[in-house]
Coordinates of C-alpha atoms and ligand atoms in Angstrom, one line a residue:
M11 CA 12.3 -241.1 105.6
S12 CA 10.9 -238.3 107.7
F13 CA 9.4 -235.2 106.0
A14 CA 6.9 -232.4 106.8
M15 CA 4.0 -231.2 104.7
H16 CA 2.2 -227.8 105.1
G17 CA -1.5 -227.2 104.6
V18 CA -4.3 -225.2 106.1
G19 CA -5.2 -226.1 109.7
V20 CA -8.9 -226.2 110.2
S21 CA -9.2 -227.6 113.7
G22 CA -6.6 -227.3 116.4
G23 CA -4.9 -229.8 118.6
I24 CA -2.2 -232.4 118.0
A25 CA -2.7 -236.0 117.0
I26 CA -0.1 -238.7 116.7
G27 CA -1.2 -241.9 114.9
Y28 CA -1.0 -244.2 111.9
A29 CA -2.1 -243.3 108.4
H30 CA -5.2 -244.8 107.1
L31 CA -5.7 -244.1 103.4
V32 CA -9.2 -243.8 102.1
S33 CA -11.0 -243.9 98.8
H34 CA -9.7 -243.5 95.3
A35 CA -8.6 -247.1 95.3
A36 CA -10.4 -247.5 92.0
L37 CA -8.0 -245.0 90.4
E38 CA -4.9 -246.8 91.5
V39 CA -5.4 -250.3 90.2
P40 CA -2.3 -252.2 89.0
L41 CA -2.3 -254.3 85.8
Y42 CA -0.1 -257.3 85.4
A43 CA -0.1 -260.6 83.4
L44 CA 0.0 -263.9 85.3
P45 CA 1.7 -267.1 84.4
K46 CA -0.8 -270.0 83.8
T47 CA 0.2 -271.7 87.1
Q48 CA -1.1 -268.7 89.1
I49 CA -4.5 -268.4 87.5
E50 CA -6.3 -270.7 89.9
G51 CA -4.8 -268.9 92.9
E52 CA -5.8 -265.6 91.5
V53 CA -9.4 -266.8 91.1
V54 CA -9.4 -267.9 94.8
R55 CA -8.0 -264.5 95.8
F56 CA -10.8 -262.8 93.9
E57 CA -13.5 -265.0 95.4
T58 CA -12.1 -264.5 98.9
A59 CA -12.1 -260.7 98.5
I60 CA -15.8 -260.8 97.3
E61 CA -16.7 -263.0 100.3
S62 CA -14.8 -260.8 102.9
T63 CA -16.5 -257.7 101.4
R64 CA -19.9 -259.3 101.7
A65 CA -19.1 -260.3 105.3
E66 CA -17.9 -256.7 106.0
L67 CA -21.1 -255.2 104.6
E68 CA -23.3 -257.6 106.4
A69 CA -21.5 -256.9 109.7
L70 CA -22.0 -253.2 109.1
R71 CA -25.7 -253.9 108.4
T72 CA -26.2 -255.7 111.7
N73 CA -24.3 -253.2 113.7
I74 CA -25.5 -249.9 112.4
P75 CA -24.0 -247.2 114.7
A76 CA -26.5 -245.2 116.8
G77 CA -27.2 -241.9 115.2
S78 CA -26.6 -243.1 111.6
P79 CA -28.7 -241.4 108.9
A80 CA -32.0 -243.2 108.7
E81 CA -31.3 -244.6 105.2
F82 CA -27.9 -246.1 106.1
G83 CA -29.4 -249.6 106.3
A84 CA -31.1 -249.4 102.9
F85 CA -27.9 -248.1 101.5
L86 CA -26.0 -251.1 102.8
D87 CA -28.6 -253.5 101.4
L88 CA -28.2 -251.9 98.0
H89 CA -24.4 -252.4 98.2
V90 CA -24.9 -256.1 99.1
L91 CA -27.2 -256.4 96.1
I92 CA -24.7 -254.7 93.8
L93 CA -21.9 -256.9 95.1
G94 CA -24.0 -260.0 94.3
D95 CA -24.5 -259.0 90.6
S96 CA -22.7 -261.5 88.4
V97 CA -21.2 -258.6 86.3
L98 CA -19.0 -257.8 89.4
S99 CA -18.9 -261.1 91.3
K100 CA -18.6 -263.7 88.4
A101 CA -17.6 -262.1 85.1
P102 CA -14.2 -261.0 86.4
I103 CA -13.3 -264.7 86.9
D104 CA -13.8 -265.3 83.2
L105 CA -11.5 -262.3 82.5
I106 CA -8.8 -263.6 84.9
K107 CA -8.8 -267.0 83.2
G108 CA -9.3 -265.7 79.6
Q109 CA -6.9 -262.8 79.6
R110 CA -4.5 -264.1 82.4
I111 CA -4.6 -260.9 84.2
N112 CA -4.8 -259.9 87.9
A113 CA -8.1 -259.8 89.8
E114 CA -8.0 -256.0 90.5
W115 CA -7.7 -255.2 86.8
A116 CA -10.4 -257.7 85.8
L117 CA -12.8 -256.2 88.3
K118 CA -12.0 -252.6 87.2
Q119 CA -12.7 -253.5 83.6
Q120 CA -16.1 -254.9 84.6
M121 CA -16.8 -251.8 86.6
D122 CA -15.9 -249.5 83.7
A123 CA -18.2 -251.5 81.4
L124 CA -21.0 -251.3 83.9
L125 CA -20.6 -247.5 84.4
T126 CA -20.8 -247.0 80.6
Q127 CA -24.1 -248.9 80.6
F128 CA -25.3 -246.7 83.5
E129 CA -24.6 -243.6 81.4
Q130 CA -27.2 -244.7 78.9
I131 CA -30.0 -245.0 81.5
E132 CA -32.6 -242.3 81.2
D133 CA -33.9 -242.6 84.7
D134 CA -32.1 -240.1 86.9
Y135 CA -32.4 -242.1 90.0
L136 CA -30.9 -245.3 88.5
R137 CA -28.2 -243.3 86.7
E138 CA -27.1 -241.9 90.1
R139 CA -26.5 -245.4 91.4
K140 CA -23.2 -245.2 89.6
A141 CA -21.6 -243.8 92.7
D142 CA -22.8 -246.9 94.7
V143 CA -21.2 -249.2 92.1
V144 CA -17.9 -247.4 92.5
Q145 CA -18.1 -247.6 96.3
V146 CA -18.7 -251.3 96.2
V147 CA -15.9 -251.9 93.8
E148 CA -13.6 -249.8 95.9
R149 CA -14.4 -252.0 98.9
V150 CA -13.5 -255.1 97.0
L151 CA -10.3 -253.5 95.7
K152 CA -9.3 -252.6 99.2
A153 CA -9.8 -256.2 100.2
L154 CA -7.7 -257.3 97.2
L155 CA -5.0 -254.7 97.8
G156 CA -4.7 -255.7 101.4
H157 CA -6.0 -252.6 103.2
S158 CA -9.4 -253.0 104.6
G159 CA -11.9 -250.1 104.2
H160 CA -13.5 -251.3 107.4
V161 CA -12.2 -249.6 110.5
P162 CA -12.0 -251.9 113.5
A163 CA -14.2 -250.9 116.5
T164 CA -11.5 -251.4 119.0
G165 CA -9.3 -248.8 120.9
S166 CA -6.8 -248.8 118.1
E167 CA -8.9 -246.6 115.9
Q168 CA -8.2 -243.7 118.3
T169 CA -4.7 -243.6 116.8
R170 CA -5.7 -243.8 113.2
I171 CA -5.3 -240.7 111.0
L172 CA -7.5 -240.5 108.0
V173 CA -5.6 -239.5 104.8
A174 CA -7.8 -238.6 101.8
H175 CA -7.5 -236.7 98.5
D176 CA -10.8 -235.1 99.1
L177 CA -13.9 -235.8 101.3
S178 CA -17.4 -234.4 100.8
P179 CA -19.4 -233.1 103.8
A180 CA -21.5 -236.3 103.3
D181 CA -18.4 -238.5 103.6
M182 CA -17.5 -236.6 106.8
M183 CA -20.9 -237.4 108.2
L184 CA -20.2 -241.1 107.8
F185 CA -16.8 -240.7 109.5
K186 CA -18.7 -239.1 112.4
Q187 CA -19.6 -242.7 113.4
Q188 CA -16.0 -243.9 113.5
R189 CA -13.4 -242.4 115.8
F190 CA -10.2 -241.2 114.2
A191 CA -7.5 -239.2 115.8
A192 CA -7.2 -236.7 113.0
F193 CA -8.0 -236.2 109.3
I194 CA -6.0 -234.6 106.5
T195 CA -6.8 -234.0 102.8
D196 CA -5.1 -232.8 99.7
V197 CA -7.8 -230.3 98.8
G198 CA -10.4 -228.0 100.4
G199 CA -10.5 -224.7 102.1
A200 CA -10.7 -223.9 105.8
T201 CA -14.4 -222.9 105.7
S202 CA -15.5 -225.6 103.3
H203 CA -18.4 -227.6 104.7
T204 CA -16.0 -230.6 104.9
A205 CA -13.8 -228.7 107.2
I206 CA -16.7 -227.4 109.3
V207 CA -17.9 -231.0 109.8
A208 CA -14.4 -232.0 110.7
R209 CA -14.4 -229.3 113.4
S210 CA -17.6 -230.8 114.7
L211 CA -15.7 -234.1 115.2
N212 CA -13.5 -232.1 117.5
M213 CA -10.2 -233.5 116.2
P214 CA -7.1 -231.9 114.6
S215 CA -7.6 -231.6 110.9
I216 CA -5.7 -230.1 108.0
V217 CA -6.8 -229.5 104.4
A218 CA -5.0 -228.3 101.2
L219 CA -1.9 -230.5 101.7
H220 CA -1.8 -231.1 97.9
H221 CA 0.0 -234.4 97.7
A222 CA -0.6 -236.1 101.1
R223 CA -2.6 -238.9 99.6
Q224 CA 0.2 -239.7 97.1
L225 CA 3.2 -239.3 99.4
I226 CA 1.9 -241.0 102.6
R227 CA 1.7 -244.7 102.8
E228 CA -0.8 -246.9 104.8
N229 CA 0.3 -247.3 108.4
E230 CA 3.0 -244.7 108.4
L231 CA 3.4 -242.8 111.6
L232 CA 2.1 -239.2 111.4
I233 CA 2.0 -236.1 113.7
V234 CA -0.8 -233.8 112.8
D235 CA -0.6 -230.3 114.2
G236 CA -4.0 -228.8 113.4
Q237 CA -3.0 -225.4 114.8
Q238 CA 0.0 -224.9 112.6
G239 CA -1.3 -226.9 109.6
V240 CA 1.7 -229.2 109.7
V241 CA 1.9 -232.9 109.1
I242 CA 5.2 -234.7 110.0
V243 CA 5.6 -238.1 108.4
N244 CA 7.7 -240.7 110.1
P245 CA 9.1 -238.3 112.8
D246 CA 12.4 -239.1 114.5
K247 CA 12.3 -239.8 118.2
H248 CA 13.2 -236.2 119.3
I249 CA 10.4 -234.6 117.3
L250 CA 8.0 -237.3 118.5
A251 CA 8.9 -236.5 122.1
E252 CA 8.5 -232.8 121.6
Y253 CA 5.1 -233.2 120.1
K254 CA 4.0 -235.6 122.8
L255 CA 4.8 -232.9 125.3
R256 CA 2.9 -230.3 123.3
Q257 CA 0.0 -232.7 123.0
G258 CA -0.1 -233.0 126.8
Q259 CA 0.0 -229.2 127.2
W260 CA -2.9 -228.9 124.8
E261 CA -4.9 -231.4 126.8
I262 CA -4.2 -229.5 130.0
E263 CA -5.4 -226.2 128.4
K264 CA -8.6 -228.0 127.3
Q265 CA -9.2 -229.3 130.8
K266 CA -8.7 -225.8 132.3
L267 CA -11.2 -224.3 129.9
K268 CA -13.8 -226.8 131.0
R269 CA -14.0 -225.0 134.3
L270 CA -15.7 -222.1 132.5
K271 CA -18.6 -224.2 131.4
T272 CA -21.1 -222.7 133.9
T273 CA -19.6 -219.2 134.1
A274 CA -21.8 -216.5 132.6
A275 CA -20.2 -215.0 129.5
T276 CA -19.9 -211.4 130.7
T277 CA -17.2 -208.8 129.8
L278 CA -15.1 -207.1 132.5
D279 CA -17.4 -204.1 132.4
G280 CA -20.5 -206.3 133.0
T281 CA -21.9 -206.6 129.4
A282 CA -23.7 -210.0 128.8
V283 CA -22.8 -211.9 125.7
E284 CA -24.7 -214.9 124.2
L285 CA -22.6 -217.8 123.1
H286 CA -24.6 -220.2 121.0
A287 CA -23.6 -223.4 119.2
N288 CA -23.7 -224.6 115.6
I289 CA -24.9 -228.1 114.9
E290 CA -25.5 -230.5 112.0
L291 CA -27.7 -233.2 113.6
P292 CA -29.7 -233.8 116.7
Q293 CA -26.9 -236.1 117.9
D294 CA -24.7 -233.0 118.4
I295 CA -26.7 -231.7 121.3
P296 CA -24.7 -233.5 124.1
Q297 CA -21.6 -231.7 122.9
V298 CA -23.5 -228.4 122.9
R299 CA -24.6 -228.9 126.5
E300 CA -21.2 -230.0 127.5
A301 CA -19.8 -226.7 126.2
G302 CA -22.4 -224.7 128.2
A303 CA -23.9 -223.0 125.2
T304 CA -27.0 -220.9 125.9
G305 CA -28.7 -221.9 122.7
V306 CA -28.3 -223.3 119.2
G307 CA -27.6 -220.4 116.9
L308 CA -27.4 -222.4 113.7
F309 CA -28.8 -225.9 113.0
R310 CA -27.7 -226.7 109.5
S311 CA -30.8 -228.7 108.7
E312 CA -29.6 -229.8 105.3
F313 CA -27.4 -232.4 106.9
L314 CA -30.6 -234.4 107.5
F315 CA -30.8 -234.7 103.7
L316 CA -27.3 -236.0 103.0
N317 CA -26.2 -239.7 102.6
R318 CA -29.5 -241.0 101.6
D319 CA -31.5 -241.8 98.5
D320 CA -34.7 -239.9 99.3
L321 CA -35.9 -236.8 101.0
P322 CA -36.7 -236.9 104.7
G323 CA -40.5 -236.6 105.1
E324 CA -42.4 -234.2 107.4
E325 CA -42.6 -236.7 110.2
E326 CA -38.9 -237.5 110.2
Q327 CA -37.9 -233.8 110.1
F328 CA -40.5 -232.9 112.7
A329 CA -39.0 -235.6 115.0
A330 CA -35.5 -234.2 114.5
Y331 CA -36.4 -230.6 115.1
R332 CA -38.6 -231.5 118.1
K333 CA -35.8 -233.5 119.6
V334 CA -33.3 -230.6 119.4
A335 CA -35.9 -228.2 120.8
E336 CA -36.7 -230.5 123.7
D337 CA -33.1 -231.5 124.4
M338 CA -32.2 -227.8 124.7
K339 CA -34.9 -227.4 127.4
G340 CA -36.3 -224.1 126.5
L341 CA -33.1 -222.5 125.3
P342 CA -33.4 -221.0 121.8
V343 CA -32.8 -223.2 118.8
T344 CA -32.3 -221.5 115.4
V345 CA -33.2 -223.9 112.6
R346 CA -31.8 -222.8 109.3
T347 CA -34.0 -223.8 106.4
L348 CA -32.3 -226.0 103.8
D349 CA -29.0 -224.7 102.5
L350 CA -28.5 -227.4 99.9
G351 CA -26.5 -226.8 96.8
A352 CA -22.8 -226.0 96.1
D353 CA -20.8 -228.6 98.1
K354 CA -23.9 -230.1 99.8
Q355 CA -25.7 -231.9 97.0
L356 CA -28.6 -234.4 97.3
R357 CA -27.2 -237.8 96.3
F358 CA -30.0 -238.4 93.8
A359 CA -30.4 -234.9 92.4
D360 CA -27.3 -232.9 91.8
R361 CA -28.4 -229.4 90.8
S362 CA -24.9 -227.9 91.1
G363 CA -24.7 -226.3 87.6
D364 CA -21.5 -225.0 86.2
N365 CA -20.9 -222.5 89.0
P366 CA -22.3 -224.2 92.1
A367 CA -21.5 -221.5 94.7
L368 CA -23.4 -218.9 92.5
G369 CA -26.1 -221.3 91.4
L370 CA -29.3 -222.8 92.7
R371 CA -28.4 -223.0 96.3
A372 CA -30.1 -222.4 99.7
I373 CA -33.2 -220.3 99.6
R374 CA -33.0 -220.1 95.8
L375 CA -33.4 -223.9 95.6
C376 CA -36.2 -223.9 98.2
L377 CA -38.1 -221.3 96.2
A378 CA -37.6 -223.4 93.1
E379 CA -38.8 -226.5 94.9
P380 CA -41.8 -225.2 96.9
Q381 CA -43.1 -228.6 97.9
M382 CA -39.8 -229.7 99.5
F383 CA -39.7 -226.3 101.3
H384 CA -43.3 -226.5 102.4
T385 CA -42.6 -229.9 104.0
Q386 CA -39.7 -228.5 105.9
L387 CA -41.6 -225.4 107.0
R388 CA -44.5 -227.5 108.4
A389 CA -42.0 -229.7 110.2
I390 CA -40.2 -226.8 111.8
L391 CA -43.4 -225.0 112.7
R392 CA -44.9 -228.1 114.3
A393 CA -41.7 -228.6 116.3
S394 CA -41.9 -225.0 117.6
H395 CA -44.7 -226.1 119.9
Y396 CA -42.1 -228.1 121.9
G397 CA -39.4 -225.5 122.6
K398 CA -38.1 -222.2 121.6
I399 CA -37.5 -222.5 117.9
K400 CA -36.6 -219.7 115.5
I401 CA -36.4 -219.9 111.7
L402 CA -33.4 -218.7 109.8
V403 CA -33.3 -218.2 106.0
P404 CA -30.0 -218.6 104.3
M405 CA -28.4 -216.7 101.4
L406 CA -30.9 -213.9 101.0
S407 CA -30.0 -211.6 98.2
S408 CA -33.1 -209.6 97.4
L409 CA -36.2 -208.4 99.0
S410 CA -38.4 -210.3 96.6
E411 CA -36.8 -213.6 97.8
L412 CA -37.5 -212.6 101.4
R413 CA -41.1 -211.6 100.5
Q414 CA -41.7 -215.0 98.8
T415 CA -40.2 -216.8 101.7
L416 CA -42.4 -215.0 104.2
H417 CA -45.4 -215.7 102.1
L418 CA -44.6 -219.4 102.1
I419 CA -44.1 -219.4 105.8
G420 CA -47.4 -217.6 106.2
H421 CA -49.1 -220.2 104.1
A422 CA -47.6 -223.1 106.1
K423 CA -48.8 -221.4 109.3
Q424 CA -52.3 -220.9 107.9
E425 CA -52.5 -224.6 106.9
L426 CA -51.5 -225.8 110.3
A427 CA -53.9 -223.4 112.0
L428 CA -56.8 -224.7 109.9
E429 CA -55.9 -228.2 110.8
G430 CA -55.7 -227.3 114.5
T431 CA -52.1 -228.4 114.7
P432 CA -50.3 -226.5 117.4
F433 CA -47.2 -224.3 116.7
D434 CA -45.7 -221.1 118.0
T435 CA -47.7 -218.4 116.3
A436 CA -45.1 -215.8 117.3
I437 CA -42.1 -217.8 115.9
Q438 CA -39.3 -215.5 115.1
I439 CA -37.9 -215.3 111.5
G440 CA -34.4 -214.2 110.8
G441 CA -32.3 -213.9 107.7
M442 CA -28.6 -214.7 107.0
I443 CA -26.5 -211.9 105.7
E444 CA -23.9 -213.7 103.7
I445 CA -24.0 -212.0 100.3
P446 CA -22.4 -208.5 100.0
A447 CA -25.6 -207.2 98.3
A448 CA -27.6 -208.2 101.4
A449 CA -25.1 -206.6 103.7
L450 CA -25.2 -203.3 101.7
A451 CA -29.0 -203.3 101.6
V452 CA -29.3 -204.7 105.2
Q453 CA -31.7 -202.0 106.4
T454 CA -34.3 -203.2 103.9
F455 CA -34.0 -206.7 105.2
A456 CA -33.9 -205.7 108.9
K457 CA -37.3 -204.0 108.6
S458 CA -39.1 -207.3 107.7
L459 CA -37.1 -209.7 110.0
D460 CA -37.0 -210.4 113.7
F461 CA -33.2 -211.0 113.8
L462 CA -30.1 -211.3 111.6
S463 CA -27.3 -213.7 111.5
I464 CA -24.0 -213.0 109.6
G465 CA -22.7 -216.0 107.7
T466 CA -19.1 -214.8 107.4
N467 CA -18.0 -218.0 105.6
D468 CA -20.1 -217.1 102.6
L469 CA -19.8 -213.4 103.1
I470 CA -16.0 -213.6 102.7
Q471 CA -16.4 -216.1 99.8
Y472 CA -18.7 -213.8 97.9
T473 CA -17.0 -210.5 98.8
L474 CA -13.5 -211.6 97.8
A475 CA -14.6 -213.9 95.0
I476 CA -12.9 -216.9 96.6
D477 CA -14.4 -220.4 96.3
R478 CA -14.5 -221.8 99.9
T479 CA -13.7 -225.2 98.7
D480 CA -10.8 -224.4 96.3
D481 CA -7.5 -224.9 98.0
T482 CA -5.6 -223.0 95.2
V483 CA -7.2 -219.8 96.5
A484 CA -7.4 -220.7 100.2
H485 CA -4.5 -218.3 101.0
L486 CA -6.6 -215.4 99.7
Y487 CA -9.4 -216.1 102.2
D488 CA -9.0 -213.2 104.5
P489 CA -11.5 -212.3 107.3
L490 CA -9.5 -209.2 108.0
H491 CA -9.9 -207.7 104.5
P492 CA -11.1 -204.1 105.0
A493 CA -14.1 -204.8 102.8
V494 CA -15.2 -207.7 104.9
L495 CA -14.8 -205.8 108.1
Q496 CA -16.9 -202.9 106.7
L497 CA -19.7 -205.2 105.7
I498 CA -19.8 -207.0 109.1
A499 CA -19.7 -203.7 111.0
M500 CA -22.4 -202.2 108.8
T501 CA -24.7 -205.2 109.4
I502 CA -24.2 -205.0 113.2
A503 CA -24.9 -201.3 113.2
A504 CA -28.0 -201.7 111.0
A505 CA -29.5 -204.4 113.2
D506 CA -28.8 -202.2 116.2
K507 CA -30.6 -199.3 114.6
A508 CA -33.5 -201.4 113.7
G509 CA -33.6 -202.7 117.3
I510 CA -33.3 -206.4 116.3
P511 CA -30.6 -208.9 117.5
V512 CA -27.8 -209.9 115.3
S513 CA -25.3 -212.8 115.6
V514 CA -22.3 -214.1 113.7
C515 CA -22.6 -217.8 112.9
G516 CA -19.7 -218.2 110.4
E517 CA -16.3 -219.6 111.5
M518 CA -15.1 -216.1 112.5
A519 CA -17.4 -216.4 115.6
G520 CA -15.4 -219.4 116.8
D521 CA -12.0 -217.8 116.3
A522 CA -10.9 -216.6 119.7
G523 CA -8.4 -214.3 118.0
L524 CA -11.3 -212.3 116.5
T525 CA -13.7 -212.3 119.5
R526 CA -12.6 -208.9 120.7
L527 CA -12.8 -207.4 117.2
L528 CA -16.4 -208.6 116.9
L529 CA -17.2 -207.4 120.4
G530 CA -15.7 -204.0 119.5
F531 CA -18.0 -203.8 116.4
G532 CA -20.9 -204.2 118.8
L533 CA -21.6 -207.9 118.4
R534 CA -23.3 -209.5 121.5
Q535 CA -24.3 -212.9 120.1
F536 CA -21.9 -215.5 118.7
S537 CA -22.7 -218.9 117.3
M538 CA -19.9 -221.4 116.7
H539 CA -18.9 -225.0 116.9
P540 CA -19.2 -226.1 120.5
A541 CA -15.5 -227.1 120.5
H542 CA -14.6 -223.4 120.3
L543 CA -17.1 -222.0 122.7
L544 CA -15.0 -222.1 125.9
A545 CA -12.0 -220.5 124.3
V546 CA -14.2 -217.7 123.0
K547 CA -15.8 -217.4 126.5
Q548 CA -12.4 -217.0 128.0
Q549 CA -11.8 -214.0 125.7
V550 CA -15.1 -212.5 126.5
L551 CA -14.4 -212.7 130.3
K552 CA -11.1 -210.9 129.8
S553 CA -12.5 -208.1 127.6
D554 CA -13.0 -204.5 128.5
L555 CA -15.5 -203.1 126.1
P556 CA -14.7 -199.4 126.5
R557 CA -11.0 -200.1 125.7
I558 CA -11.5 -202.5 122.8
T559 CA -14.3 -200.5 121.1
G560 CA -12.0 -197.7 120.3
I561 CA -9.3 -200.0 118.7
A562 CA -12.0 -201.9 116.7
Q563 CA -13.3 -198.6 115.3
K564 CA -9.7 -197.7 114.3
M565 CA -9.5 -201.0 112.5
L566 CA -12.5 -200.0 110.4
K567 CA -10.6 -197.0 109.2
A568 CA -7.4 -198.9 108.5
Q569 CA -6.7 -200.2 105.0
E570 CA -3.2 -201.8 105.0
P571 CA -2.9 -205.4 106.2
E572 CA 0.1 -204.6 108.4
K573 CA -1.8 -201.8 110.2
L574 CA -4.8 -204.1 110.7
H575 CA -2.7 -206.9 112.1
Q576 CA -0.9 -204.5 114.4
L577 CA -4.2 -203.1 115.7
L578 CA -5.6 -206.7 116.2
A579 CA -2.5 -207.6 118.2
R580 CA -3.2 -204.5 120.4
L581 CA -6.8 -205.5 120.7
N582 CA -5.8 -208.9 121.9
E583 CA -3.2 -207.7 124.4
Ligands
PEP614 C1 -21.7 -219.1 106.6 O1 -21.7 -219.0 105.4 O2 -20.9 -218.4 107.3 C2 -22.6 -220.0 107.4 C3 -22.6 -220.0 108.7 O3 -23.2 -220.9 106.6 P1 -22.5 -222.2 105.9 O4 -21.1 -222.3 106.5 O5 -23.3 -223.4 106.3 O6 -22.6 -221.9 104.5
MG615 MG1 -23.4 -219.9 104.4

């Protein structure tokens, strides 16, 4: 049966491929009794699943993809160890025989018992290993239920579409190593970090589909239209032909944009605009260069900390920052200090609290963990000797936070100077404006900083009180809300007055439909995912600042959504 589902498109393009359902297998385990005659066969089925899972883990272990997080190997070793534990690999056999039940159920019972034991453990680190137990059991369940968790490394994966209930940003980083044609999830918002990483995979993706994971079956044919946020399940041949055509057109447009790679981003009236890229890991740099970005405007350094069981040390961080600085060959690289917390938690120390977006996140967490922060600051400063690095502090809300941060940076500099370790003594320090309080008090921040960067994803989240990750309020997330526009324009104007540069590095910067609006507010520096850079450049090249500035200023006075959309349409004519 063919049907369509609607969600929130987070990355454009059209993909046509076969559904691959991931995760949550543990929640969907069938229970059935077996006649005596089938018991032996069931035991063999269980043992075969354990063996094939072991082989799969070992194969992954010996073919760790380039660019995997450093701890990926250790994490696979741990999974092999868990799999070998008799509680999971032997005890279920007794249950199958004793209770005459199916292998999946026997395994799930053992997993539940094990997880209850884990709850009693006092050691935080060991208690957190629960997640690993679940992941190992899910792998075995997938082998039992007939769908492999392992994605083949052949050309066929290009046409696989990942269907999940939810994916964390950390999950997405792992999927970065496997090629999928698209990804869709039931939950999530367009500016959640999961969606942002999906965008960095440069493939169509849709979130907030609500029941996709339930309604779509393994290997069903899907069309994913990331632009419109539509998924068509089992399309008929006419629809399929239509979408193949659109897919071809999309590709042609993409190829055309590539010609702009080396063109300077200058408006019709001759104003130069800087188009920088956002990255998560050093491995993203080839894509940045491919897009012709003139710098890295946001390196989300916290991604170096995900998918591992320890903190990256100074040397490892130094090597990562240095690599980016060197690979960018003298172009600016803005390293944002750790923005852990909320939806980006350390695997071994979840500090999310009851209200994670308002909790111990970003600079707050760094100030609460000065040792961890100090290690990062030393690593960034040391790397600054090898390129043009800038430091960017996320989520500032008060001047006292900024003062403490500057003091800690000063301390790290002093330490390095005493040791005789080289670093850029004139390194620029900037702050992110992503909390309304910071935008309203922006002049105070601007006085003590070398540059500002507006994080519109969080600025919108906090201004409109909308959780970025919550699909139930995703429809209320509105970059054109008059309050949001005022805060952005105020920040740009304040930076201008203070004589310091300001950029936008939230998702608004990569939306070509908003390029002229931001230019009209006076913005001259944008930082976005590299996949969006050339489309934004195309807008810049076609923009006439004297004409658009007047309309953008009118938008600042407008209050009604209809009027705002009408003016935006005029702006984009
Ligand atoms: C933002 O909030 O706009 C931003 C760029 O930071 P992040 O998306 O990583 O929170
Ligand atoms: Mg942010």
